[in-house]
Amino acid sequence: KQEVTQIPAALSVPEGENLVLNCSFTDSAIYNLQWFRQDPGKGLTSLLLIQSSQREQTSGRLNASLDKSSGRSTLYIAASQPGDSATYLCAVFYGQNFVFGPGTRLSVLP
Amino acid sequence: DAGVIQSPRHEVTEMGQEVTLRCKPISGHNSLFWYRQTMMRGLELLIYFNNNVPIDDSGMPEDRFSAKMPNASFSTLKIQPSEPRDSAVYFCASSLRGGLSTNEKLFFGSGTQLSVL
């Protein structure tokens, strides 16, 4: 069964810290992995997409890595800001369907 | 492009009533997905379509739920009769090619907040 897990479930950090969110998947036959951000009461916004042949992708202060063989991806957020507070979800694409993790709820304290 | 458009944004109804949620995918996208999100269960895939054809509806909770995609620009999710446990946020999402692409990206609508009293 294709399952995606995320740790930690919740994280609270002071402003300015660098932090890492983790995503694990059981089936390594992936096409790509996407990281999403969800603000309370809103839809999901795509942050980064890593194709199966890639090792990492960067966008501003965000860096996502992918290790297919170990079934892991990390989202690194540099110099966190209160505006980064949201829930972050990873989703694995298996060719037709996307399987989502439960998300990590991040709070960045001013 | 306006993105994935869902309506209504909020729906409050009484138990036993029929509920219809609507979705307009991004123009040119070949795949459409319906998800349900709750605090307890997270984001669950209900059904997805490829080229207007339902591919996997194994996530549809029970016969009270049905989904249609009569054309490439419109889909509905219907609940009849509705029950309080159906209360959740329902998201529609679309993607371009519908599969087998490592660059396939998922785009979400803003969701419909459903409350069944």
Coordinates of C-alpha atoms in Angstrom, one line a residue:
Chain A
K1 CA 0.0 0.0 0.0
Q2 CA 1.2 3.5 -0.9
E3 CA 1.5 5.5 2.3
V4 CA 3.0 8.9 3.0
T5 CA 3.9 10.0 6.5
Q6 CA 5.2 13.3 7.9
I7 CA 7.1 14.2 11.0
P8 CA 6.8 16.2 13.1
A9 CA 3.0 16.6 13.2
A10 CA 3.5 20.1 14.7
L11 CA 6.5 22.4 15.1
S12 CA 6.9 25.7 16.9
V13 CA 10.0 27.8 16.4
P14 CA 11.2 31.3 17.1
E15 CA 11.6 33.6 14.2
G16 CA 14.9 33.4 12.3
E17 CA 15.5 29.7 12.9
N18 CA 16.3 27.3 10.1
L19 CA 14.1 24.2 10.2
V20 CA 13.5 20.9 8.5
L21 CA 10.2 19.1 7.7
N22 CA 10.3 15.4 6.9
C23 CA 8.2 13.3 4.5
S24 CA 8.5 9.5 4.1
F25 CA 6.8 7.3 1.5
T26 CA 6.6 3.5 1.4
D27 CA 6.6 2.9 -2.4
S28 CA 9.7 4.3 -4.1
A29 CA 8.3 4.0 -7.7
I30 CA 7.4 7.7 -7.7
Y31 CA 7.1 10.1 -10.6
N32 CA 7.5 13.2 -8.5
L33 CA 7.0 14.7 -5.1
Q34 CA 5.4 18.0 -4.4
W35 CA 5.4 20.1 -1.3
F36 CA 2.3 22.2 -0.6
R37 CA 1.5 25.0 1.9
Q38 CA -2.0 25.3 3.3
D39 CA -3.1 28.4 5.3
P40 CA -6.1 28.0 7.7
G41 CA -9.4 28.0 5.8
K42 CA -7.6 28.0 2.4
G43 CA -6.7 25.7 -0.4
L44 CA -3.3 24.1 -1.0
T45 CA -0.6 26.1 -2.8
S46 CA 2.2 24.3 -4.5
L47 CA 5.7 25.3 -3.3
L48 CA 8.1 22.9 -5.0
L49 CA 8.0 19.9 -7.3
I50 CA 10.9 17.4 -7.4
Q51 CA 10.9 15.0 -10.3
S52 CA 12.0 11.4 -9.6
S53 CA 15.3 12.0 -11.4
Q54 CA 16.2 15.1 -9.4
R55 CA 17.8 15.3 -6.0
E56 CA 16.7 18.8 -4.9
Q57 CA 14.8 21.9 -5.9
T58 CA 15.2 25.4 -4.5
S59 CA 12.8 28.4 -4.4
G60 CA 13.9 31.4 -2.4
R61 CA 14.3 30.4 1.3
L62 CA 12.9 26.9 0.5
N63 CA 14.9 23.9 -0.4
A64 CA 13.5 20.4 -1.0
S65 CA 15.5 17.2 -1.3
L66 CA 14.5 13.8 -2.5
D67 CA 16.1 10.4 -1.7
K68 CA 14.0 7.9 -3.7
S69 CA 15.9 4.8 -2.5
S70 CA 15.3 5.6 1.1
G71 CA 11.8 6.9 0.5
R72 CA 12.4 10.3 2.0
S73 CA 12.1 14.0 1.2
T74 CA 12.9 17.0 3.4
L75 CA 11.8 20.6 3.1
Y76 CA 14.3 23.0 4.5
I77 CA 13.1 26.5 5.4
A78 CA 15.9 29.0 6.0
A79 CA 15.6 32.1 8.3
S80 CA 11.9 31.3 9.2
Q81 CA 9.4 34.2 9.4
P82 CA 6.0 34.5 11.1
G83 CA 4.5 34.5 7.6
D84 CA 5.8 31.0 7.1
S85 CA 3.2 29.8 9.7
A86 CA 1.0 27.3 7.9
T87 CA 0.5 23.5 7.4
Y88 CA 3.0 21.9 5.0
L89 CA 1.9 18.8 3.1
C90 CA 3.9 16.5 0.9
A91 CA 2.3 14.6 -2.0
V92 CA 3.8 11.8 -4.0
F93 CA 2.7 11.3 -7.6
Y94 CA 2.6 7.6 -8.7
G95 CA 1.7 8.1 -12.4
Q96 CA -2.0 8.6 -12.0
N97 CA -2.8 9.4 -8.4
F98 CA -1.3 11.7 -5.8
V99 CA -0.9 10.3 -2.3
F100 CA -0.8 13.0 0.5
G101 CA 0.9 13.0 3.9
P102 CA -1.0 14.3 6.9
G103 CA 1.0 17.5 7.1
T104 CA 3.2 19.4 9.5
R105 CA 1.6 22.4 11.3
L106 CA 4.3 25.1 11.6
S107 CA 4.2 28.1 13.9
V108 CA 6.9 30.7 13.7
L109 CA 6.8 32.9 16.7
P110 CA 7.8 36.6 16.4
Chain B
D1 CA -6.0 31.5 -16.1
A2 CA -8.4 31.8 -13.1
G3 CA -7.2 28.5 -11.6
V4 CA -9.5 25.8 -10.3
I5 CA -12.9 27.3 -9.4
Q6 CA -15.2 25.7 -6.9
S7 CA -18.7 26.6 -5.8
P8 CA -20.2 27.3 -3.4
R9 CA -17.4 28.3 -0.9
H10 CA -19.7 27.5 2.0
E11 CA -22.7 25.2 2.3
V12 CA -24.9 24.7 5.3
T13 CA -27.6 22.2 5.0
E14 CA -29.8 19.9 7.1
M15 CA -29.4 16.2 7.4
G16 CA -31.2 14.3 4.7
Q17 CA -30.9 17.1 2.1
E18 CA -29.1 16.8 -1.2
V19 CA -25.9 18.6 -1.6
T20 CA -24.2 19.4 -5.0
L21 CA -20.6 20.7 -5.1
R22 CA -19.3 22.1 -8.4
C23 CA -15.8 22.4 -9.9
K24 CA -14.3 24.0 -13.0
P25 CA -10.8 22.7 -13.7
I26 CA -8.1 24.8 -15.3
S27 CA -8.7 25.0 -19.0
G28 CA -6.7 22.3 -20.9
H29 CA -6.2 20.1 -17.9
N30 CA -7.0 16.4 -18.5
S31 CA -7.3 15.1 -14.9
L32 CA -9.7 16.1 -12.1
F33 CA -9.6 15.0 -8.5
W34 CA -12.1 15.3 -5.7
Y35 CA -10.6 15.3 -2.1
R36 CA -12.2 15.6 1.3
Q37 CA -10.3 17.1 4.3
T38 CA -11.1 16.6 8.0
M39 CA -9.1 17.1 11.1
M40 CA -9.3 13.4 11.9
R41 CA -8.5 11.9 8.6
G42 CA -6.6 14.6 6.8
L43 CA -6.8 14.8 3.0
E44 CA -8.6 11.9 1.4
L45 CA -8.9 11.2 -2.3
L46 CA -12.6 10.5 -3.2
I47 CA -12.4 10.0 -7.0
Y48 CA -10.4 11.1 -10.0
F49 CA -11.2 11.5 -13.6
N50 CA -9.0 11.3 -16.7
N51 CA -10.4 12.8 -19.9
N52 CA -13.8 13.0 -18.2
V53 CA -13.8 9.2 -17.4
P54 CA -13.8 8.1 -13.8
I55 CA -10.6 6.1 -13.2
D56 CA -10.7 5.3 -9.5
D57 CA -13.7 5.9 -7.2
S58 CA -12.5 3.6 -4.5
G59 CA -12.3 6.5 -2.1
M60 CA -16.0 7.4 -2.4
P61 CA -17.3 6.6 1.1
E62 CA -20.6 5.0 0.2
D63 CA -23.4 5.0 -2.3
R64 CA -24.7 8.4 -1.0
F65 CA -21.8 10.0 -2.9
S66 CA -21.7 10.3 -6.6
A67 CA -19.5 12.3 -9.0
K68 CA -19.9 13.2 -12.6
M69 CA -17.8 15.0 -15.3
P70 CA -20.1 15.6 -18.2
N71 CA -17.4 17.6 -20.1
A72 CA -13.8 18.8 -19.7
S73 CA -14.7 22.0 -18.0
F74 CA -17.2 20.9 -15.3
S75 CA -17.6 18.3 -12.6
T76 CA -20.0 17.8 -9.7
L77 CA -19.9 15.9 -6.5
K78 CA -23.3 15.0 -5.1
I79 CA -24.2 13.8 -1.6
Q80 CA -27.8 12.4 -1.3
P81 CA -28.9 12.2 1.5
S82 CA -26.4 14.2 3.5
E83 CA -25.4 13.3 7.0
P84 CA -23.6 15.2 9.8
R85 CA -20.5 13.1 9.4
D86 CA -20.2 14.4 5.8
S87 CA -19.2 17.8 7.3
A88 CA -15.7 18.6 5.9
V89 CA -13.9 20.7 3.4
Y90 CA -14.2 19.3 -0.1
F91 CA -11.4 20.2 -2.6
C92 CA -11.3 19.9 -6.3
A93 CA -7.9 19.8 -8.0
S94 CA -6.7 19.4 -11.6
S95 CA -3.5 18.4 -13.4
L96 CA -2.5 18.8 -17.0
R97 CA -1.7 15.4 -18.6
G98 CA -3.3 12.9 -16.5
G99 CA -0.4 10.6 -15.8
L100 CA 3.0 9.2 -16.5
S101 CA 4.8 12.5 -16.4
T102 CA 7.4 13.3 -13.9
N103 CA 6.5 17.0 -14.2
E104 CA 2.8 16.5 -13.4
K105 CA 1.7 19.2 -11.0
L106 CA -1.5 19.4 -9.0
F107 CA -3.5 22.6 -8.7
F108 CA -6.2 23.1 -6.0
G109 CA -9.3 25.1 -5.8
S110 CA -10.2 27.0 -2.7
G111 CA -12.5 24.3 -1.4
T112 CA -16.2 24.1 -0.2
Q113 CA -16.8 24.1 3.5
L114 CA -19.7 21.8 4.0
S115 CA -21.7 21.7 7.3
V116 CA -24.5 19.2 7.7
L117 CA -26.7 20.0 10.7

